[in-house]
Short mmCIF file of C-alpha atoms in Angstrom, two decimals:
data_model
loop_
_atom_site.label_atom_id
_atom_site.label_comp_id
_atom_site.label_asym_id
_atom_site.label_seq_id
_atom_site.Cartn_x
_atom_site.Cartn_y
_atom_site.Cartn_z
CA MET A 1 9.24 3.67 -34.89
CA ALA A 2 6.32 2.47 -32.42
CA ASP A 3 4.62 4.96 -30.11
CA PRO A 4 6.38 4.70 -26.68
CA ALA A 5 3.28 4.43 -24.96
CA THR A 6 2.77 0.88 -26.46
CA ARG A 7 6.22 -0.39 -25.31
CA PRO A 8 6.56 -2.55 -22.16
CA VAL A 9 7.08 -0.75 -18.98
CA HIS A 10 10.11 -2.75 -17.38
CA GLY A 11 10.93 -2.13 -13.67
CA ASP A 12 14.23 -2.70 -11.75
CA ARG A 13 15.23 -6.21 -12.10
CA ARG A 14 15.70 -6.40 -8.08
CA MET A 15 13.74 -5.27 -5.41
CA SER A 16 14.51 -2.23 -3.37
CA ASP A 17 15.80 -2.93 -0.14
CA VAL A 18 12.44 -2.03 1.52
CA GLU A 19 10.59 -4.22 -0.87
CA ALA A 20 12.85 -6.88 0.04
CA LEU A 21 12.23 -6.33 3.77
CA MET A 22 8.27 -6.72 2.93
CA TRP A 23 8.94 -10.04 1.07
CA ASN A 24 11.02 -11.40 3.89
CA LEU A 25 8.52 -10.37 6.63
CA GLU A 26 5.87 -12.34 5.10
CA LYS A 27 7.24 -15.45 6.99
CA ASP A 28 4.84 -14.20 9.55
CA PRO A 29 1.46 -13.91 8.09
CA ALA A 30 0.59 -11.17 10.61
CA LEU A 31 3.09 -9.03 8.72
CA ALA A 32 1.92 -9.77 5.27
CA SER A 33 1.87 -6.74 3.06
CA THR A 34 -0.74 -7.87 0.26
CA PHE A 35 -3.44 -5.09 -0.34
CA ALA A 36 -6.47 -5.28 -2.30
CA ASN A 37 -9.53 -3.39 -3.74
CA VAL A 38 -13.19 -4.30 -3.84
CA THR A 39 -14.65 -2.59 -6.75
CA ILE A 40 -18.46 -2.70 -7.12
CA LEU A 41 -19.99 -2.50 -10.52
CA ASP A 42 -23.57 -1.71 -12.04
CA GLN A 43 -23.62 -5.04 -13.73
CA ALA A 44 -21.47 -8.01 -14.53
CA PRO A 45 -18.00 -7.36 -16.63
CA ASP A 46 -17.92 -9.27 -19.70
CA PRO A 47 -15.18 -11.79 -18.65
CA GLU A 48 -13.75 -12.29 -22.11
CA ARG A 49 -13.39 -8.71 -22.75
CA LEU A 50 -11.59 -8.39 -19.18
CA ARG A 51 -9.30 -11.31 -20.04
CA ARG A 52 -8.10 -9.78 -23.45
CA THR A 53 -7.63 -6.48 -21.80
CA MET A 54 -5.72 -8.04 -19.03
CA ASP A 55 -3.48 -10.19 -21.90
CA ARG A 56 -2.59 -6.83 -23.19
CA ALA A 57 -1.63 -5.31 -19.65
CA VAL A 58 0.55 -7.94 -18.55
CA LYS A 59 2.56 -7.50 -21.93
CA LEU A 60 2.57 -3.73 -21.12
CA VAL A 61 3.70 -4.10 -17.51
CA PRO A 62 5.95 -7.15 -17.41
CA ARG A 63 6.22 -7.33 -13.60
CA LEU A 64 2.45 -8.88 -13.79
CA ARG A 65 4.03 -12.09 -15.46
CA GLN A 66 7.17 -12.27 -13.18
CA ARG A 67 7.82 -14.43 -10.16
CA VAL A 68 10.11 -13.71 -7.28
CA VAL A 69 13.71 -15.45 -7.08
CA PRO A 70 15.57 -15.25 -3.96
CA ALA A 71 19.18 -14.16 -3.84
CA LEU A 72 21.84 -16.13 -2.70
CA GLY A 73 21.73 -16.56 1.14
CA ARG A 74 19.88 -12.94 1.09
CA LEU A 75 22.85 -11.20 0.59
CA ALA A 76 21.09 -9.09 -2.18
CA PRO A 77 17.53 -8.12 -2.53
CA PRO A 78 15.35 -10.91 -4.58
CA GLU A 79 15.05 -10.46 -8.47
CA TRP A 80 12.13 -10.73 -10.71
CA GLN A 81 12.18 -13.29 -13.49
CA ASP A 82 9.86 -14.11 -16.04
CA ASP A 83 7.48 -17.20 -15.01
CA PRO A 84 8.14 -19.97 -17.57
CA ASN A 85 4.62 -21.24 -16.53
CA PHE A 86 2.45 -17.92 -16.72
CA ASP A 87 -1.15 -18.52 -17.05
CA LEU A 88 -3.32 -15.76 -17.40
CA GLY A 89 -6.16 -17.84 -16.42
CA TYR A 90 -4.83 -18.73 -13.19
CA HIS A 91 -4.85 -15.19 -12.10
CA ILE A 92 -8.48 -14.33 -13.21
CA ARG A 93 -11.07 -16.26 -11.57
CA HIS A 94 -15.00 -15.89 -11.86
CA ILE A 95 -17.43 -16.88 -9.06
CA ALA A 96 -20.74 -16.23 -7.93
CA LEU A 97 -21.70 -14.46 -4.53
CA PRO A 98 -23.81 -16.53 -2.24
CA ALA A 99 -26.89 -15.91 -0.34
CA PRO A 100 -28.03 -13.55 0.69
CA ALA A 101 -25.81 -11.69 -2.28
CA ASP A 102 -25.89 -8.20 -0.21
CA GLU A 103 -23.02 -5.92 0.22
CA ARG A 104 -22.39 -7.51 3.75
CA THR A 105 -21.85 -10.89 2.07
CA LEU A 106 -19.68 -9.38 -0.55
CA PHE A 107 -17.45 -7.68 2.24
CA ASP A 108 -17.30 -10.83 4.32
CA LEU A 109 -16.04 -12.86 1.02
CA ALA A 110 -13.69 -10.12 0.21
CA ALA A 111 -12.07 -10.39 3.82
CA THR A 112 -11.71 -14.19 3.22
CA LEU A 113 -10.12 -13.61 -0.08
CA ALA A 114 -7.54 -11.01 1.13
CA SER A 115 -6.41 -13.11 3.84
CA ALA A 116 -5.49 -16.08 1.56
CA PRO A 117 -1.81 -15.79 0.85
CA LEU A 118 -0.55 -15.58 -2.78
CA ASP A 119 1.22 -18.36 -4.21
CA ARG A 120 4.91 -17.14 -4.00
CA THR A 121 5.97 -19.23 -6.74
CA ARG A 122 3.86 -17.38 -9.18
CA PRO A 123 3.22 -13.70 -10.28
CA LEU A 124 2.00 -12.00 -6.90
CA TRP A 125 -1.65 -10.89 -8.25
CA ASP A 126 -5.09 -12.17 -8.98
CA PHE A 127 -8.53 -10.71 -9.97
CA THR A 128 -11.79 -12.36 -9.15
CA ILE A 129 -15.10 -11.27 -10.98
CA ILE A 130 -18.00 -11.95 -8.29
CA ASP A 131 -21.33 -12.31 -9.95
CA GLY A 132 -24.61 -12.13 -8.27
CA LEU A 133 -24.69 -8.99 -6.01
CA ASP A 134 -28.22 -7.59 -5.21
CA GLY A 135 -29.72 -5.02 -7.66
CA GLY A 136 -28.07 -6.82 -10.62
CA ARG A 137 -24.71 -5.44 -9.62
CA ALA A 138 -21.37 -7.46 -9.79
CA ALA A 139 -17.88 -6.95 -8.13
CA LEU A 140 -14.32 -7.09 -9.04
CA PHE A 141 -11.80 -8.24 -6.35
CA GLN A 142 -8.19 -7.05 -7.12
CA LYS A 143 -5.43 -8.49 -4.81
CA LEU A 144 -1.80 -7.17 -5.62
CA HIS A 145 1.46 -7.66 -3.62
CA HIS A 146 3.06 -4.68 -2.27
CA THR A 147 6.42 -5.66 -3.54
CA ILE A 148 5.07 -4.98 -7.12
CA THR A 149 3.90 -1.60 -6.49
CA ASP A 150 2.29 0.61 -3.85
CA GLY A 151 -1.48 2.06 -3.85
CA GLU A 152 -0.54 4.96 -5.81
CA GLY A 153 1.51 2.80 -8.55
CA GLY A 154 -1.44 0.40 -8.26
CA VAL A 155 -3.84 2.81 -9.22
CA ARG A 156 -1.72 4.22 -12.28
CA MET A 157 -1.31 0.16 -13.14
CA SER A 158 -5.23 -0.09 -13.21
CA ALA A 159 -5.49 2.55 -16.20
CA GLU A 160 -4.65 -0.44 -18.38
CA PHE A 161 -7.74 -2.49 -17.58
CA ILE A 162 -9.93 0.65 -16.92
CA ASP A 163 -12.07 2.43 -19.65
CA PHE A 164 -13.31 5.90 -19.89
CA SER A 165 -16.73 4.66 -21.28
CA ARG A 166 -19.05 1.77 -21.32
CA ASP A 167 -17.88 0.62 -24.88
CA GLY A 168 -14.00 1.35 -23.79
CA GLN A 169 -11.51 2.95 -25.93
CA ALA A 170 -9.04 1.86 -28.53
CA ARG A 171 -5.68 0.65 -27.22
CA PRO A 172 -2.62 0.63 -29.42
CA GLU A 173 -1.11 -2.93 -29.97
CA VAL A 174 2.04 -3.37 -27.38
CA VAL A 175 5.26 -3.62 -28.95
CA GLU A 176 7.12 -6.30 -27.33
CA VAL A 177 10.90 -5.76 -27.47
CA ASP A 178 13.41 -8.59 -26.87
CA ASP A 179 15.59 -8.04 -23.72
CA ASP A 180 18.79 -9.52 -23.31
CA GLU A 181 18.22 -13.02 -21.67
CA PRO A 182 19.91 -13.36 -18.40
CA GLU A 183 22.54 -15.86 -17.93
CA PRO A 184 21.53 -19.49 -17.09
CA ALA A 185 21.10 -19.56 -13.18
CA ASN A 186 23.81 -21.64 -11.89
CA LEU A 187 26.02 -21.25 -8.37
CA VAL A 188 28.96 -19.23 -9.79
CA ASN A 189 26.70 -16.88 -11.76
CA THR A 190 24.54 -16.32 -8.87
CA VAL A 191 27.63 -15.69 -6.33
CA VAL A 192 29.11 -12.99 -9.11
CA GLU A 193 26.13 -11.38 -9.68
CA THR A 194 25.17 -11.13 -5.84
CA VAL A 195 28.91 -9.68 -5.13
CA THR A 196 28.68 -6.99 -7.96
CA HIS A 197 25.07 -5.86 -6.67
CA ASN A 198 26.53 -5.34 -3.39
CA VAL A 199 29.89 -3.70 -4.64
CA ARG A 200 27.49 -1.40 -6.77
CA ARG A 201 25.57 -0.33 -3.86
CA GLN A 202 28.45 0.36 -1.67
CA LEU A 203 30.27 2.41 -4.15
CA GLY A 204 27.19 4.57 -4.45
CA VAL A 205 27.60 5.18 -0.27
CA ALA A 206 31.15 5.94 -0.92
CA ARG A 207 30.77 8.20 -4.04
CA ARG A 208 28.14 10.17 -1.73
CA ALA A 209 30.60 10.32 1.03
CA VAL A 210 33.29 11.75 -0.98
CA THR A 211 31.05 14.21 -2.52
CA ASN A 212 29.89 15.56 0.83
CA ALA A 213 33.64 15.60 2.08
CA ALA A 214 34.57 17.67 -0.95
CA ASP A 215 31.65 20.09 -0.67
CA LEU A 216 32.70 20.70 3.05
CA ALA A 217 36.10 21.37 2.17
CA ARG A 218 35.24 23.90 -0.84
CA HIS A 219 32.99 25.60 1.80
CA PRO A 220 34.17 25.28 5.39
CA GLY A 221 31.32 27.73 6.52
CA LYS A 222 28.94 24.85 6.24
CA LEU A 223 31.04 22.54 9.03
CA PRO A 224 29.54 23.90 12.09
CA GLY A 225 26.05 23.20 10.71
CA VAL A 226 27.05 19.62 9.96
CA GLY A 227 27.14 18.62 13.68
CA SER A 228 23.24 19.97 14.35
CA GLU A 229 22.19 18.20 11.25
CA VAL A 230 23.54 14.92 12.44
CA VAL A 231 22.19 15.41 15.67
CA GLY A 232 18.82 16.26 14.01
CA ALA A 233 19.03 12.83 11.98
CA ALA A 234 19.98 10.85 15.05
CA GLN A 235 16.97 12.23 16.89
CA SER A 236 14.64 11.84 13.93
CA LEU A 237 15.96 7.83 13.70
CA ILE A 238 14.89 7.38 17.37
CA ARG A 239 11.47 8.81 16.73
CA GLN A 240 10.84 6.71 13.72
CA ALA A 241 12.97 3.48 13.97
CA ALA A 242 13.59 3.02 17.30
CA VAL A 243 10.27 3.44 19.18
CA THR A 244 10.38 1.32 22.51
CA ASP A 245 7.14 2.20 24.25
CA HIS A 246 4.11 -0.11 23.43
CA ALA A 247 0.84 0.95 21.47
CA ARG A 248 -1.22 3.30 23.59
CA SER A 249 -4.69 1.71 23.43
CA PRO A 250 -5.95 -0.14 26.65
CA LEU A 251 -8.39 -2.01 24.38
CA TRP A 252 -6.93 -3.02 21.04
CA THR A 253 -4.03 -5.34 22.58
CA GLU A 254 -4.70 -8.73 20.97
CA ARG A 255 -3.87 -9.67 17.73
CA SER A 256 -5.05 -12.46 15.21
CA LEU A 257 -5.66 -13.61 11.37
CA ARG A 258 -9.23 -12.98 11.63
CA ARG A 259 -10.56 -9.86 9.49
CA ARG A 260 -13.71 -7.93 9.21
CA PHE A 261 -14.25 -5.35 6.47
CA GLU A 262 -16.21 -2.27 6.93
CA VAL A 263 -16.84 0.51 4.44
CA LEU A 264 -17.98 4.11 4.50
CA ARG A 265 -18.39 6.93 1.69
CA ILE A 266 -18.19 10.79 1.94
CA PRO A 267 -18.36 13.32 -0.46
CA LEU A 268 -15.09 14.63 -2.15
CA ASP A 269 -16.21 18.27 -2.94
CA ASP A 270 -17.76 18.65 0.72
CA THR A 271 -14.37 17.11 1.81
CA LYS A 272 -12.37 19.51 -0.16
CA ARG A 273 -14.43 22.57 1.08
CA ALA A 274 -14.36 21.36 4.91
CA ALA A 275 -10.31 20.92 4.63
CA LYS A 276 -9.74 24.40 3.09
CA VAL A 277 -12.14 26.05 5.84
CA LEU A 278 -10.37 24.40 8.50
CA GLY A 279 -6.90 25.36 7.07
CA GLY A 280 -5.72 22.05 5.78
CA SER A 281 -5.58 19.46 3.24
CA VAL A 282 -8.16 16.59 2.31
CA ASN A 283 -5.46 14.10 4.10
CA ASP A 284 -5.44 16.14 7.11
CA LEU A 285 -9.13 15.61 7.67
CA PHE A 286 -8.97 12.03 6.74
CA VAL A 287 -6.51 11.30 9.32
CA ALA A 288 -8.24 13.75 11.86
CA GLY A 289 -11.66 11.80 11.34
CA ALA A 290 -9.70 8.37 11.78
CA ALA A 291 -8.45 9.52 15.00
CA ALA A 292 -11.52 11.03 16.08
CA ALA A 293 -13.28 8.01 15.55
CA ALA A 294 -10.47 5.88 17.43
CA GLY A 295 -11.06 8.18 20.38
CA ALA A 296 -15.08 7.83 20.20
CA TYR A 297 -14.62 4.12 20.00
CA HIS A 298 -12.74 4.16 23.40
CA ARG A 299 -15.00 6.62 25.24
CA ALA A 300 -18.13 4.33 23.94
CA LYS A 301 -16.40 1.17 25.33
CA GLY A 302 -15.49 3.08 28.88
CA ALA A 303 -11.68 3.46 28.18
CA GLU A 304 -10.33 6.87 28.27
CA VAL A 305 -7.32 7.29 26.35
CA GLU A 306 -5.44 10.58 25.53
CA GLU A 307 -3.11 9.56 22.37
CA LEU A 308 -2.81 7.05 19.89
CA ARG A 309 0.06 6.00 17.54
CA ILE A 310 -0.68 5.54 13.79
CA SER A 311 1.66 4.73 10.90
CA MET A 312 1.34 6.40 7.47
CA PRO A 313 3.11 5.74 4.43
CA VAL A 314 4.63 8.96 3.02
CA SER A 315 4.66 8.98 -0.85
CA THR A 316 8.21 9.78 -2.62
CA ARG A 317 6.89 9.32 -5.88
CA THR A 318 7.91 12.01 -8.34
CA ASP A 319 7.46 10.48 -11.60
CA ARG A 320 4.36 9.05 -13.72
CA SER A 321 5.57 5.17 -13.56
CA MET A 322 3.43 2.53 -12.66
CA GLY A 323 5.52 -0.21 -10.89
CA GLY A 324 7.67 -0.34 -7.92
CA ASN A 325 7.36 1.38 -4.41
CA ALA A 326 8.03 4.91 -3.99
CA PHE A 327 7.02 5.69 -0.25
CA THR A 328 8.70 5.53 3.24
CA PRO A 329 6.55 4.36 6.28
CA ALA A 330 6.26 6.89 9.02
CA ARG A 331 4.61 6.88 12.58
CA PHE A 332 3.43 9.55 15.03
CA ILE A 333 1.08 10.19 17.86
CA VAL A 334 -2.05 11.85 17.51
CA PRO A 335 -4.75 13.44 19.98
CA VAL A 336 -7.84 11.46 20.32
CA ALA A 337 -9.46 12.73 23.77
CA GLY A 338 -12.20 14.47 21.98
CA LYS A 339 -11.52 18.15 22.99
CA GLY A 340 -12.68 19.42 20.15
CA VAL A 341 -13.04 18.74 16.52
CA ILE A 342 -11.06 21.93 15.26
CA ASP A 343 -8.53 22.00 17.98
CA GLN A 344 -7.89 18.28 17.22
CA PHE A 345 -7.89 19.01 13.31
CA GLU A 346 -5.21 21.70 13.86
CA ALA A 347 -2.81 19.37 16.17
CA ILE A 348 -2.89 16.58 13.73
CA ARG A 349 -2.53 18.88 10.82
CA ASP A 350 0.76 20.19 12.44
CA ARG A 351 2.15 16.66 13.43
CA LEU A 352 1.34 15.27 9.88
CA THR A 353 3.38 18.31 8.37
CA ALA A 354 6.20 17.59 10.89
CA THR A 355 6.35 13.90 9.95
CA LYS A 356 6.62 14.49 6.49
CA HIS A 357 10.08 16.22 6.98
CA GLU A 358 11.35 13.74 9.35
CA ARG A 359 15.01 13.20 8.35
CA ALA A 360 14.76 9.45 9.22
CA LEU A 361 12.48 8.90 6.32
CA GLU A 362 15.64 9.56 3.86
CA PHE A 363 17.11 6.50 5.55
CA ALA A 364 14.55 3.84 5.15
CA ASP A 365 15.95 2.03 2.02
CA ALA A 366 19.58 2.27 3.82
CA LEU A 367 18.14 0.80 7.22
CA ALA A 368 16.12 -1.81 5.43
CA SER A 369 19.49 -3.14 3.58
CA VAL A 370 21.15 -3.23 6.99
CA ILE A 371 18.66 -5.69 8.96
CA ASN A 372 17.47 -7.73 5.55
CA VAL A 373 20.66 -9.67 6.37
CA LEU A 374 19.53 -10.97 9.78
CA PRO A 375 18.00 -14.36 10.15
CA THR A 376 14.49 -14.70 9.44
CA SER A 377 13.41 -15.39 12.99
CA MET A 378 15.41 -12.55 14.36
CA LEU A 379 14.08 -10.28 11.62
CA VAL A 380 10.27 -11.06 12.21
CA ARG A 381 10.69 -10.66 15.98
CA LEU A 382 12.38 -7.15 15.52
CA ALA A 383 9.65 -6.18 13.18
CA ARG A 384 7.03 -7.51 15.48
CA GLN A 385 8.49 -5.13 18.39
CA GLN A 386 8.17 -2.37 16.08
CA VAL A 387 4.69 -3.00 14.80
CA GLU A 388 3.31 -3.55 18.61
CA THR A 389 4.17 0.28 19.22
CA VAL A 390 1.48 1.30 16.55
CA ASP A 391 -2.23 1.19 17.35
CA PHE A 392 -3.73 1.51 13.88
CA ALA A 393 -2.50 2.34 10.16
CA THR A 394 -3.72 5.02 7.71
CA SER A 395 -3.36 5.57 3.98
CA ASN A 396 -4.71 7.74 1.47
CA VAL A 397 -4.59 6.97 -2.26
CA ARG A 398 -5.63 9.54 -5.08
CA GLY A 399 -7.81 8.08 -7.70
CA ALA A 400 -9.87 9.62 -10.67
CA PRO A 401 -12.73 12.21 -10.17
CA PHE A 402 -14.78 10.78 -12.91
CA ASP A 403 -16.73 7.86 -14.11
CA LEU A 404 -14.81 4.50 -14.91
CA PHE A 405 -15.64 1.47 -16.42
CA ILE A 406 -14.45 -2.14 -16.28
CA ALA A 407 -15.21 -4.54 -19.58
CA GLY A 408 -18.32 -2.79 -19.91
CA ALA A 409 -19.54 -2.13 -16.42
CA LYS A 410 -19.47 0.98 -14.57
CA ILE A 411 -17.65 1.61 -11.28
CA LEU A 412 -19.90 2.38 -8.48
CA ALA A 413 -17.72 2.40 -5.70
CA ASN A 414 -14.02 1.46 -5.08
CA TYR A 415 -13.08 0.34 -1.62
CA PRO A 416 -9.20 -0.34 -0.79
CA MET A 417 -8.45 -3.05 1.67
CA GLY A 418 -4.84 -1.81 3.09
CA PRO A 419 -2.49 -4.42 4.84
CA THR A 420 -3.21 -4.22 8.90
CA GLY A 421 0.60 -5.16 9.24
CA GLY A 422 0.25 -6.45 12.81
CA THR A 423 -1.93 -3.25 13.97
CA ALA A 424 -5.52 -3.06 15.06
CA PHE A 425 -6.89 -1.89 11.53
CA ASN A 426 -5.96 -0.38 8.57
CA VAL A 427 -8.11 2.59 7.25
CA THR A 428 -7.59 3.62 3.38
CA VAL A 429 -9.33 5.92 1.36
CA LEU A 430 -9.36 6.07 -2.15
CA SER A 431 -10.71 8.93 -4.39
CA SER A 432 -13.41 7.39 -6.62
CA GLY A 433 -15.78 9.63 -8.87
CA GLY A 434 -17.20 12.35 -6.69
CA SER A 435 -16.71 10.35 -3.18
CA LEU A 436 -13.95 9.32 -0.88
CA ASP A 437 -14.35 5.53 -0.62
CA ILE A 438 -13.02 4.36 2.76
CA GLY A 439 -12.12 0.73 3.60
CA VAL A 440 -11.53 -0.39 7.11
CA ASN A 441 -9.67 -3.71 7.36
CA ILE A 442 -10.13 -4.93 11.02
CA ASP A 443 -8.35 -7.58 12.90
CA THR A 444 -11.43 -8.56 15.28
CA ALA A 445 -9.36 -9.76 17.96
CA ALA A 446 -8.33 -6.12 18.73
CA VAL A 447 -11.57 -4.47 17.53
CA ASP A 448 -14.29 -6.61 18.77
CA ASP A 449 -17.03 -4.43 17.79
CA PRO A 450 -16.44 -3.40 14.02
CA GLU A 451 -20.03 -2.06 13.41
CA LEU A 452 -19.43 0.53 16.45
CA LEU A 453 -15.83 1.65 14.96
CA ARG A 454 -17.51 2.27 11.50
CA ARG A 455 -20.25 4.20 13.20
CA CYS A 456 -17.65 6.32 14.98
CA LEU A 457 -15.73 6.91 11.80
CA GLU A 458 -19.08 8.03 9.99
CA ASP A 459 -19.94 10.21 12.89
CA ALA A 460 -16.46 11.80 12.75
CA TYR A 461 -16.55 12.58 9.37
CA ALA A 462 -19.76 14.21 9.48
CA GLU A 463 -18.84 16.48 12.24
CA LEU A 464 -15.68 17.65 10.71
CA LEU A 465 -17.75 18.02 7.17
CA SER A 466 -20.28 20.04 9.53
CA ALA A 467 -17.39 22.08 11.25
CA GLY A 468 -16.09 22.99 7.87
#
């Protein structure tokens, strides 16, 4: 029998309801969920070697050669089908960086590439080798649609084209298994399959309801606690899914499709030590630094603000799978008034802890299934109203703490580009080697001084590491 590690990793044939919601909302480009990565390399990667590696990767991860096919009338989530015209060469591009070929030029190019929409009739990813970065360096720009996977899943997926040495390691041949071919698409089959999908989903809801009722019948002592749980869940839903007030920033009020990409790095070991001394986690320190920088930016612009609302994905991934999404979006208010880095860190740590235990996070997929059936215009308007309550977005992705290589080139830095999703900016951190690489994807209509924001971030993290 073939080694299981060499068999293709098949995901669900249909998107989850949350993935379908991301797909439907992209009709408004400001709500696009595509994310990217700018990987700086010590030399140009070998294009043919990268192509061979990716040819194997798309066999092992079939989602990379599949396209999205909408369901009838959006009565069920879209499904993934093999692209009959799949062309690996279309998804791997090769360009040269224009003069002056420095990192600023690279990041400006990356902002342009990230803003270009993916072709919705093809598999939703592309890689661009960028030659000519100063100092003999190069870069690899990787773009992936969020419906394929989340940041953590993307890092795991990258293991199929990342090496542990410059020479690379031997990879076993992928043993492709013939799956049952889906029935030819026609109106009758589509209607039957869509109805069947919804029946299965409703049966699952009914089964859980019956199980809960039976449990209460066997243990009537639990009944008094049910009321408080219902009230708590309702309050949580209001906090997370039905926010009505506007974002808090008096400065970051405009939105556009113009982007600026800024980056910074902080030492990973120093961050871990500081977080431990301060009594929290690396993620607590990361969010606290972003909040402190946002407050400092406002003060530098002569605008006082006490609190801002941020969004953050909470990972629900419990397995070692590569594909699909395993997170729920959360939002919460953080203090930014600059009343002391230690006090602010503690307050943010406590709010992060409370947010991760919000009951509403359990209902994200169910809520998405309800609103996905709305007309697109209404769906987008509703989403716009909710993202307008958020000032900026954050995300934390765990990478590898050791040296990695791509097609013979060593990774020097790995800067993530998270989607702004209608907020002023997205700040995402990815651990890479001995550093935390931070990418800031900025809407320049909201943040009119991106360099100031980057300096505020650098100062905030320096202060937190020093306090630790």
